[in-house]
Short mmCIF file of C-alpha atoms in Angstrom, two decimals:
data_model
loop_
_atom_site.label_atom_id
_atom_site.label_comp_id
_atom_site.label_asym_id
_atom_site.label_seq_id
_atom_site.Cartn_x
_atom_site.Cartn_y
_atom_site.Cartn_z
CA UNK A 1 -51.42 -96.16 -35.71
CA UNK A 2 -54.13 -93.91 -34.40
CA UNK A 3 -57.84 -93.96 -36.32
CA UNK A 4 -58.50 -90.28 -35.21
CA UNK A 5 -55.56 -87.93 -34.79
CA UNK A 6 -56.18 -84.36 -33.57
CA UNK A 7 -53.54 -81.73 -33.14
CA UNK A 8 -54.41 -78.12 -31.65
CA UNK A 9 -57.54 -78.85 -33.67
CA UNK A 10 -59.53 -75.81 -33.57
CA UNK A 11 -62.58 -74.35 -35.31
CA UNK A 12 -63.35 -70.64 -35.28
CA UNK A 13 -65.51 -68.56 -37.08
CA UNK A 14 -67.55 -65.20 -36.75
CA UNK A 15 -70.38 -67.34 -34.74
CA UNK A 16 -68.99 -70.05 -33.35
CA UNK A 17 -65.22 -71.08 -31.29
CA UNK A 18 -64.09 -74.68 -30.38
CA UNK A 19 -61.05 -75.91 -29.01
CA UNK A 20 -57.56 -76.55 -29.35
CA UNK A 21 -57.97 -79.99 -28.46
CA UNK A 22 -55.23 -82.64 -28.89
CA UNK A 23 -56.22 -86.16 -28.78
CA UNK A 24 -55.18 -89.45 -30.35
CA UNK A 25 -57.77 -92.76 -30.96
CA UNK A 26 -56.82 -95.68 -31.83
CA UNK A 27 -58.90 -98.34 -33.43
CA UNK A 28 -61.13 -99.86 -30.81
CA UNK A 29 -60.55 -97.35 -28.69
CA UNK A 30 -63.51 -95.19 -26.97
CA UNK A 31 -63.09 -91.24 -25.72
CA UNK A 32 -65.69 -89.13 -23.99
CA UNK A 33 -64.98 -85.60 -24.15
CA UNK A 34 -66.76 -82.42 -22.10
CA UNK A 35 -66.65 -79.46 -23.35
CA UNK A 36 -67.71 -76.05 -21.66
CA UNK A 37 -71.24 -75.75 -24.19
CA UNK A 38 -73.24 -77.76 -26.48
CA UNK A 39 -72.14 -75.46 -29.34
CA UNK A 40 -68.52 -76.83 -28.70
CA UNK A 41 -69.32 -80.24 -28.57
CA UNK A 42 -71.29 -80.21 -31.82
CA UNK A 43 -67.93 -78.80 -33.42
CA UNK A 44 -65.71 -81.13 -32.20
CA UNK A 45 -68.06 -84.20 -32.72
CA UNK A 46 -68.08 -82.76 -36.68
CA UNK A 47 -64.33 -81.90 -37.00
CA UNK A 48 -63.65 -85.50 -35.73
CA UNK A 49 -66.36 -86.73 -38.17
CA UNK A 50 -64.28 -85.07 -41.08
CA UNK A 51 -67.86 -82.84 -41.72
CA UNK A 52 -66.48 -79.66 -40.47
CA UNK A 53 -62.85 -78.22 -41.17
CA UNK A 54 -60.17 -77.23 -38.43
CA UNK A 55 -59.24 -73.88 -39.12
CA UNK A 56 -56.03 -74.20 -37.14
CA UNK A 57 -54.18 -77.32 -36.34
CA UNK A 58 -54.77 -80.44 -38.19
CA UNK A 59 -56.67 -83.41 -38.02
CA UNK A 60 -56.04 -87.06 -39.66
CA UNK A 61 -58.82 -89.73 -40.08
CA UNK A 62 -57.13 -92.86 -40.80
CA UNK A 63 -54.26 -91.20 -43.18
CA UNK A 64 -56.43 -88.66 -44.08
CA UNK A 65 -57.09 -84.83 -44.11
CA UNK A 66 -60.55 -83.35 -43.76
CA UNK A 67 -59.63 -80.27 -45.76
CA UNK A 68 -57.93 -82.39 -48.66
CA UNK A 69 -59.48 -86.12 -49.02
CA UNK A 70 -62.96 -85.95 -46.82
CA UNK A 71 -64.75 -88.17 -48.97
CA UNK A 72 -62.22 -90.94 -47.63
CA UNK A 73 -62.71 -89.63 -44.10
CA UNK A 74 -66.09 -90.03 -44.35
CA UNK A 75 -66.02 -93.25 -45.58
CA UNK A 76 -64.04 -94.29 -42.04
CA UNK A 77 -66.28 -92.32 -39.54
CA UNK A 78 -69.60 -92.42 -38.96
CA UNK A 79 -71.28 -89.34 -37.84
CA UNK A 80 -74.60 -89.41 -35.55
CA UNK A 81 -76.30 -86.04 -34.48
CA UNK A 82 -77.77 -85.08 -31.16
CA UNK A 83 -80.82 -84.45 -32.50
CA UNK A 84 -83.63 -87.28 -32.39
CA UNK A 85 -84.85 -88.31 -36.14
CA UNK A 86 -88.94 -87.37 -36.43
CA UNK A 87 -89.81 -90.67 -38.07
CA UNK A 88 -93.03 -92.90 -38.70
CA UNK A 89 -91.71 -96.44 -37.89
CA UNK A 90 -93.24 -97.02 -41.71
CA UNK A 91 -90.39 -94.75 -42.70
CA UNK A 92 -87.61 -96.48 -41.49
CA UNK A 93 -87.14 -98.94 -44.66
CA UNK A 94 -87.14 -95.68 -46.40
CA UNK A 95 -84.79 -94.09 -44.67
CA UNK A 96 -82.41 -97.37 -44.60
CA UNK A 97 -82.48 -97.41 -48.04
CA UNK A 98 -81.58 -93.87 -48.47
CA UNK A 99 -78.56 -94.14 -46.38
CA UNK A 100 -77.73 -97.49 -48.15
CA UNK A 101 -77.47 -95.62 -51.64
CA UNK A 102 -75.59 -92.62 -50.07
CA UNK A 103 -72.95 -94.80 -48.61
CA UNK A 104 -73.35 -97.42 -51.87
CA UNK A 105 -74.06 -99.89 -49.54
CA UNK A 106 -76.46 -102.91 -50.82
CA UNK A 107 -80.07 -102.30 -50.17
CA UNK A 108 -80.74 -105.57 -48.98
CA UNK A 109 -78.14 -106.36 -46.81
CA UNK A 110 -78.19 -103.01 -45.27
CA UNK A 111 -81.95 -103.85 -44.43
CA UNK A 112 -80.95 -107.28 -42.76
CA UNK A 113 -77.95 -105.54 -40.87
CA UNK A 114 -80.90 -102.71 -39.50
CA UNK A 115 -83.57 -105.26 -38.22
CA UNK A 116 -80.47 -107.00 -36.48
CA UNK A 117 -79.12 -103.89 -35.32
CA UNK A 118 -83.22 -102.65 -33.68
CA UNK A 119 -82.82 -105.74 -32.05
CA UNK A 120 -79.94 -105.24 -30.45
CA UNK A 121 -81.34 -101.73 -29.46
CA UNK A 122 -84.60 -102.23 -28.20
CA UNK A 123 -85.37 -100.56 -25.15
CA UNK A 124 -83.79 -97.18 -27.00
CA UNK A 125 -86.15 -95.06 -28.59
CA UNK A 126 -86.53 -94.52 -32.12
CA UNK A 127 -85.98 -91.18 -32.77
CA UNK A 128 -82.35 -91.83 -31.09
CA UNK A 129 -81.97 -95.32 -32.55
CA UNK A 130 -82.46 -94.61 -36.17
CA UNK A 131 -79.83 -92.54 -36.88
CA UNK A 132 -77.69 -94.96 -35.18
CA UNK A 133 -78.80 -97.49 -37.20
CA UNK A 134 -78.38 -95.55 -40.03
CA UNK A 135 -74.87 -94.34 -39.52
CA UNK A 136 -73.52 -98.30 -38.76
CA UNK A 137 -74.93 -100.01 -41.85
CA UNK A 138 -72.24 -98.43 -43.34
CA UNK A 139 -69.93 -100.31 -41.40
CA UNK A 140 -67.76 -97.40 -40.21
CA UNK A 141 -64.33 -98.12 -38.29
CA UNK A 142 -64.94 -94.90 -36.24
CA UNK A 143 -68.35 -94.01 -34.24
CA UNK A 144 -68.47 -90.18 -33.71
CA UNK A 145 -71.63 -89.27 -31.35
CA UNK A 146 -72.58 -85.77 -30.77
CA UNK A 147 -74.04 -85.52 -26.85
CA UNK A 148 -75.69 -89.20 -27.11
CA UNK A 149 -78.27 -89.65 -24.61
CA UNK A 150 -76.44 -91.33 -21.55
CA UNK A 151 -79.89 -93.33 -20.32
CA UNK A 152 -79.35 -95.37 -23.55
CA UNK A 153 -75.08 -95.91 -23.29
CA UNK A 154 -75.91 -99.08 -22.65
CA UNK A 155 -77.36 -100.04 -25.91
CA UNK A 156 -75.39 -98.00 -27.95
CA UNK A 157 -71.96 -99.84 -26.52
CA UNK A 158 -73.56 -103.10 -27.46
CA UNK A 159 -74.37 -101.82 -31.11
CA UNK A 160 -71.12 -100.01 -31.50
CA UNK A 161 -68.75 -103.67 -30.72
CA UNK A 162 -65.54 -103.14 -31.37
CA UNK A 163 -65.52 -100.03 -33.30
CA UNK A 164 -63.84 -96.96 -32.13
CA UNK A 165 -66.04 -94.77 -30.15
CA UNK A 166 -65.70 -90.93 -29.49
CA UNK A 167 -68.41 -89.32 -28.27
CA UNK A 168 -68.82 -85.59 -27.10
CA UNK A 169 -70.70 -84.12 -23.99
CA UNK A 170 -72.16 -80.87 -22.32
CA UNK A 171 -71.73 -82.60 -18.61
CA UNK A 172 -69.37 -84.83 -17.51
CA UNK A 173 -71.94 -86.84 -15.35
CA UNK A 174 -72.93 -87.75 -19.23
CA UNK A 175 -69.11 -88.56 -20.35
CA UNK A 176 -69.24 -90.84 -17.29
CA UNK A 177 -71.46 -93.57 -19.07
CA UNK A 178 -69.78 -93.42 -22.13
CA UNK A 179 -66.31 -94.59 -20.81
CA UNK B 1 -71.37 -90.69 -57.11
CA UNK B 2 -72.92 -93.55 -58.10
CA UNK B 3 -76.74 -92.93 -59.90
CA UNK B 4 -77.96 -94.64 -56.82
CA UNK B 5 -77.08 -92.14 -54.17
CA UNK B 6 -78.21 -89.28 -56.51
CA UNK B 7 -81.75 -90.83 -57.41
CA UNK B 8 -81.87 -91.65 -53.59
CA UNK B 9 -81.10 -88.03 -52.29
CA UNK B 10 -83.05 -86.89 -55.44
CA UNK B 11 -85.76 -88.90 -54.24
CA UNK B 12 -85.41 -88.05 -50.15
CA UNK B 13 -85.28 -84.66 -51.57
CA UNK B 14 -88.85 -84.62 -53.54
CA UNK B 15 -90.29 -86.94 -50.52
CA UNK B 16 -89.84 -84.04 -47.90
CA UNK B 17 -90.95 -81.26 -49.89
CA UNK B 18 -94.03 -83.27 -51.33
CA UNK B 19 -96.39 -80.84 -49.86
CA UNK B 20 -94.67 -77.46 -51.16
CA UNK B 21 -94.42 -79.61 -54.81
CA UNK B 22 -98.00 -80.40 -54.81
CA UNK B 23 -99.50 -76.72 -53.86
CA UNK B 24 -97.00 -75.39 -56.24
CA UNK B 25 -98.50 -77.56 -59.43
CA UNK B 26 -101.95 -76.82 -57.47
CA UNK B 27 -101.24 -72.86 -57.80
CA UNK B 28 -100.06 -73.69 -61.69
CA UNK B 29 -103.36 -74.94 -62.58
CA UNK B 30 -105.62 -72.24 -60.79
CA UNK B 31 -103.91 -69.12 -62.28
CA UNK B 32 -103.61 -71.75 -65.79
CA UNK B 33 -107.58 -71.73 -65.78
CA UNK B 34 -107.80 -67.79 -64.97
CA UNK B 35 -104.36 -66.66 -66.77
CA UNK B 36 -104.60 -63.93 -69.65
CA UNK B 37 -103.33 -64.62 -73.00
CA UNK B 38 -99.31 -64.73 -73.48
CA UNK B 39 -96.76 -66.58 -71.87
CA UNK B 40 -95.79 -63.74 -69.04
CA UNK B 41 -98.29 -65.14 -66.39
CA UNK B 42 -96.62 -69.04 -66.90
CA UNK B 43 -92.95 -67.51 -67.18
CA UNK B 44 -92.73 -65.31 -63.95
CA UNK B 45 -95.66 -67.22 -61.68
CA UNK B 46 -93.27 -71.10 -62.39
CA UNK B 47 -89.84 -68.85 -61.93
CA UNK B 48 -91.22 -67.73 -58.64
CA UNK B 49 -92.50 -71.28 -57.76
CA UNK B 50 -88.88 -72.48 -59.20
CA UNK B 51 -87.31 -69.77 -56.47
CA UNK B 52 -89.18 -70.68 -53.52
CA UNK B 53 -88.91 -74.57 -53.87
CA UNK B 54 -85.39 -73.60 -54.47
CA UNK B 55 -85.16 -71.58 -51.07
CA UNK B 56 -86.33 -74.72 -49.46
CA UNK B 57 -83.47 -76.41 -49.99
CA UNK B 58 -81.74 -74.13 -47.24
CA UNK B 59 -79.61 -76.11 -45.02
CA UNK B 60 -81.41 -76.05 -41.99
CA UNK B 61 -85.16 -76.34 -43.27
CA UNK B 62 -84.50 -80.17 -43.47
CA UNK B 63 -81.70 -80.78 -40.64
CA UNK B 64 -81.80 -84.78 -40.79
CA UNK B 65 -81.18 -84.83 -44.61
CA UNK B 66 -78.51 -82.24 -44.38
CA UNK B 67 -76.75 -83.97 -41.92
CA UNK B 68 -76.88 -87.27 -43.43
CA UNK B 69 -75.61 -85.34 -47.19
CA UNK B 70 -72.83 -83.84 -45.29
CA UNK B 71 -71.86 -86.77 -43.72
CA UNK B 72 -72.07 -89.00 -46.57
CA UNK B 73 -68.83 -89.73 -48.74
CA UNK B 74 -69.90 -87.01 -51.56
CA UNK B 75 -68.13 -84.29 -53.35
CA UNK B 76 -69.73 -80.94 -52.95
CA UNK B 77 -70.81 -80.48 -56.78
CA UNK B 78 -72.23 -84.10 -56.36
CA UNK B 79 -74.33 -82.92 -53.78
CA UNK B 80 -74.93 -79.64 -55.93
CA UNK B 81 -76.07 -81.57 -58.97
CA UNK B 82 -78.19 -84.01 -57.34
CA UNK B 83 -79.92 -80.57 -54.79
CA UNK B 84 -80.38 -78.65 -57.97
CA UNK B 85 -82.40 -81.04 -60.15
CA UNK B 86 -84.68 -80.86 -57.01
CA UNK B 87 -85.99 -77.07 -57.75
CA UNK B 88 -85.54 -78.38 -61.50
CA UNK B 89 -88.07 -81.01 -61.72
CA UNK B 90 -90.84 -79.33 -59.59
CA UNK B 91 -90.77 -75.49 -61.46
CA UNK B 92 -91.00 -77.76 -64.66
CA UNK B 93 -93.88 -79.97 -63.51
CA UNK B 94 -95.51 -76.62 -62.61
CA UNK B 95 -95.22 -76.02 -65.98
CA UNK B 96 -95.86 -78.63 -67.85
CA UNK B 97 -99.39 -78.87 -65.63
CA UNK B 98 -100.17 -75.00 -66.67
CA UNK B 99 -99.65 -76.13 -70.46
CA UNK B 100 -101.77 -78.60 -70.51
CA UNK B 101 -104.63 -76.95 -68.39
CA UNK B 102 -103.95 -74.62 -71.35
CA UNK B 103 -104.48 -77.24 -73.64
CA UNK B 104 -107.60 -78.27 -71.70
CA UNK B 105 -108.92 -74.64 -72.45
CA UNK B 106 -107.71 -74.85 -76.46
CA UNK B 107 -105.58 -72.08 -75.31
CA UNK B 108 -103.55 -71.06 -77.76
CA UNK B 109 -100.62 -69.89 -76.22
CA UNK B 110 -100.26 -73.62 -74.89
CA UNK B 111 -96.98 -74.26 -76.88
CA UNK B 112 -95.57 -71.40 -76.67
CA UNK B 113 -95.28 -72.38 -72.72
CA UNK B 114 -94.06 -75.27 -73.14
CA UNK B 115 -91.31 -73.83 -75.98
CA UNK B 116 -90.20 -70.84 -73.61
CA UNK B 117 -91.18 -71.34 -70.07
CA UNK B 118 -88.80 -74.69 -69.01
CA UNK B 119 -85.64 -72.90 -70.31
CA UNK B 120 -86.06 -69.94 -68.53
CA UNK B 121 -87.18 -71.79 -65.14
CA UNK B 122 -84.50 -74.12 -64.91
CA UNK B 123 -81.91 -71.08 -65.18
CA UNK B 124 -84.07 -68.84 -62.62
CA UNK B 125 -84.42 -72.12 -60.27
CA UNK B 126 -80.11 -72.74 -60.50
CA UNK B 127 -79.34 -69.00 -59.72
CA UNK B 128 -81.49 -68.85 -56.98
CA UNK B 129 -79.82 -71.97 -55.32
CA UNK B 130 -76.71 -70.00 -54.81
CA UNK B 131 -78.93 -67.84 -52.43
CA UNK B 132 -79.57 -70.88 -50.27
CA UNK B 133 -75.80 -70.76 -49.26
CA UNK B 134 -75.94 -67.41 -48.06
CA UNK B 135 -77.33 -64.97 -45.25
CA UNK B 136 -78.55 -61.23 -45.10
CA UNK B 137 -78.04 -58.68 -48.14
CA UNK B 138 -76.16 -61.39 -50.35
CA UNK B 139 -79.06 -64.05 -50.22
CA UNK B 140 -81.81 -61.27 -51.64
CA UNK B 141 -79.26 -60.21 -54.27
CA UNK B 142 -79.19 -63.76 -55.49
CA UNK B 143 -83.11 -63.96 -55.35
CA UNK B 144 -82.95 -61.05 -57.18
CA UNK B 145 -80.41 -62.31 -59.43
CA UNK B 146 -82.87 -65.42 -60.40
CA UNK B 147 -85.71 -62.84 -61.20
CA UNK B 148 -83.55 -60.76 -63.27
CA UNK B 149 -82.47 -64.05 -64.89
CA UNK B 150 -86.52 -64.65 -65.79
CA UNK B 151 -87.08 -60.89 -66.73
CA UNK B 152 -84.21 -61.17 -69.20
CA UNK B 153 -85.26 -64.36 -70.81
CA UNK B 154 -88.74 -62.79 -71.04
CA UNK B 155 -87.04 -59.95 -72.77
CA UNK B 156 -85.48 -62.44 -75.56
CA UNK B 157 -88.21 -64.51 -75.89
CA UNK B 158 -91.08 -62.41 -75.57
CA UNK B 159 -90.19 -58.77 -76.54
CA UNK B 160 -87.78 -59.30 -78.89
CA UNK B 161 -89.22 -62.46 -80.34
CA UNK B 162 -85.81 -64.79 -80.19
CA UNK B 163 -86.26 -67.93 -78.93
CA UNK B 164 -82.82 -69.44 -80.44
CA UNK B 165 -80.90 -66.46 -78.29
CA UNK B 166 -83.42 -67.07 -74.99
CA UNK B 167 -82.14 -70.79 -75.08
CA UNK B 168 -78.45 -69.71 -75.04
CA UNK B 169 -79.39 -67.20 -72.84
CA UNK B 170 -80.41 -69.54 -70.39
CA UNK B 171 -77.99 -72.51 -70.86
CA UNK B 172 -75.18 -70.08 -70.42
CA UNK B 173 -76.65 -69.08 -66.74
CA UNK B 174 -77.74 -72.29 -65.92
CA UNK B 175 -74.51 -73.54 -66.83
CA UNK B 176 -72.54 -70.69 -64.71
CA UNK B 177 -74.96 -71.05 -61.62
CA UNK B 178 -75.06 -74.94 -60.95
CA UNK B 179 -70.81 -74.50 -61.25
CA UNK B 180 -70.80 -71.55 -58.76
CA UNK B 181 -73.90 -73.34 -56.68
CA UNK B 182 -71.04 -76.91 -56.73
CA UNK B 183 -68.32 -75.13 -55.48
CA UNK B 184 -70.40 -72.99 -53.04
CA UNK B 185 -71.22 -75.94 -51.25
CA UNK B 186 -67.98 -77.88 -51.72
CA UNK B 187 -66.30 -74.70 -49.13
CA UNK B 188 -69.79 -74.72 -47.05
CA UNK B 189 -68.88 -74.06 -43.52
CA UNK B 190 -71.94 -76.89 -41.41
CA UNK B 191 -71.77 -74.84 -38.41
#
């Protein structure tokens, strides 16, 4: 059964348009979409996250609806913006432990899981790692990355493993490292 | 939500707007040590203060901690309770540092600030939440709203010397305005 389910998904509203788009993931799995703007795939990479709401069409995260139950969707994907995180490197216990008691996850195992996971990252910088880092301590089944930077794909494979992977783009020369 | 996540986003929360927390208690204690007599300068100056740490809570002002709220496994009045004791806390620190710089100065309106300020901050802080939601002409009506709010517990407490009916006064919008700000924010549209 697919992890992420999209059906003539689409997102309008009086500033912004995205999609229909049609696609099924299954766990594991790894997409890379391109879409015609950034705009677009900052929509999609949300809807998919269960953060923003198809207006049309539906879309199922695990067995779930985004309009109905996205607490439980959000508890399956993990959602990392496209924008770098402005962070001191003395911040980044800090900000572990904030995402630890968001996602109820245990401060001191999340910690151990973030040192492992910098190592596994280095060579990527910070301000793209961290919220990275941040968004797998919560274990998440699905990875949802709005226009990652394709220099690091690399890395970020090796972090992801075996979790399901969508990721949106701008160019397709991006998409290209992703799948 | 467990009391975890909401003293961590409380705490993320206070962390980023440190600097706009400390100027405001700063600003509390210079007019404190210049105010008149009465209770008007401590009422409006900390509702104001209470409205524009409020206003900072705009999505968008701090993009990395909305994000990580929105995508977090929370229920929109979770989020709302946890945001609102943000604008809360601050207004009422404001306050309690202008009553005791009274205090310092053998003031005598001292608890008379501390009786009928906190009430009326708290409710003028929670209304003008709901403006943080909003764009254009509906955002300054609910800034408005939140002064309006202040002016009419001022009214109660000050003019018509009824504290007991300022209090309900104040719980009743409070109450109203943290419910609307919840379910605001449970329909928010991200994008």
């Amino acid at each position: 059964m697919p992890l992420l389910r999209m059906r003539d998904a689409s997102f309008a509203n009086t500033t912004a348009r995205a999609g229909p788009l049609t696609l099924d993931l299954e766990p594991g799995g790894r997409v890379a979409l391109t879409f015609a703007s950034s705009q677009e795939a900052t929509i999609v990479a949300l809807m998919a996250a269960g953060i923003a709401k198809a207006t049309t069409g539906s879309v199922f995260i695990g067995d779930y609806d985004p309009r109905l139950q996205s607490v439980h969707c959000k508890r399956i994907a993990g959602f990392v913006p496209h924008e770098p995180l402005q962070l001191d490197e003395g911040d980044f216990p800090r900000y572990i432990a904030y995402r630890a008691a968001l996602w109820n996850v245990e401060a001191t195992a999340a910690q151990a899981c973030a040192r492992l996971l910098c190592e596994r990252l280095e060579g990527m910088h910070e301000a793209f790692s961290y919220p990275l880092i941040g968004a797998l301590i919560a274990t998440p089944q699905l990875i949802v990355l709005d226009r990652p930077q394709p220099a690091y794909a690399a890395q970020i494979l090796r972090a992801v493993e075996g979790r399901a992977l969508l990721s949106t783009h701008a160019h397709p020369s991006n998409a290209a490292a992703f799948t | 939500m467990t009391a975890r996540a909401f003293a961590g986003m409380l705490q993320a929360r206070l962390y980023v707007s440190r600097r706009l927390v400390a100027y405001s208690c700063g600003c509390a204690v210079l007019v404190a040590l210049a105010a008149p007599a009465g209770v008007t300068a401590p009422l409006f100056l900390c509702s104001l203060l209470g409205i524009v740490i409020a206003l900072d809570q705009t999505p968008g002002r701090h993009r990395h901690l909305d994000r990580c709220e929105q995508s977090a496994p929370l229920f929109g009045r979770e989020l709302a309770r946890a945001k609102a004791l943000v604008p809360c806390i601050a207004a009422t620190l404001a306050t309690l540092l202008f009553a005791a710089t009274q205090f310092a100065r053998n003031a005598p309106d001292a608890p008379a600030t501390l009786l009928v300020v906190p009430p009326a901050v708290i409710a003028c802080a929670l209304t003008a939440l709901s403006a943080t939601t909003r764009r254009g002409a509906t955002r300054a009506l609910y800034v408005l709203l939140a002064f309006a709010t202040s002016a009419g517990a001022y009214a109660l407490a000050v003019i018509a010397h009824n504290y007991p009916a300022e209090l309900a006064f104040c719980v009743i919008v409070a109450f109203l305005a943290l419910r609307q700000y919840g379910e605001t924010l449970a329909r928010f549209d991200p994008i």
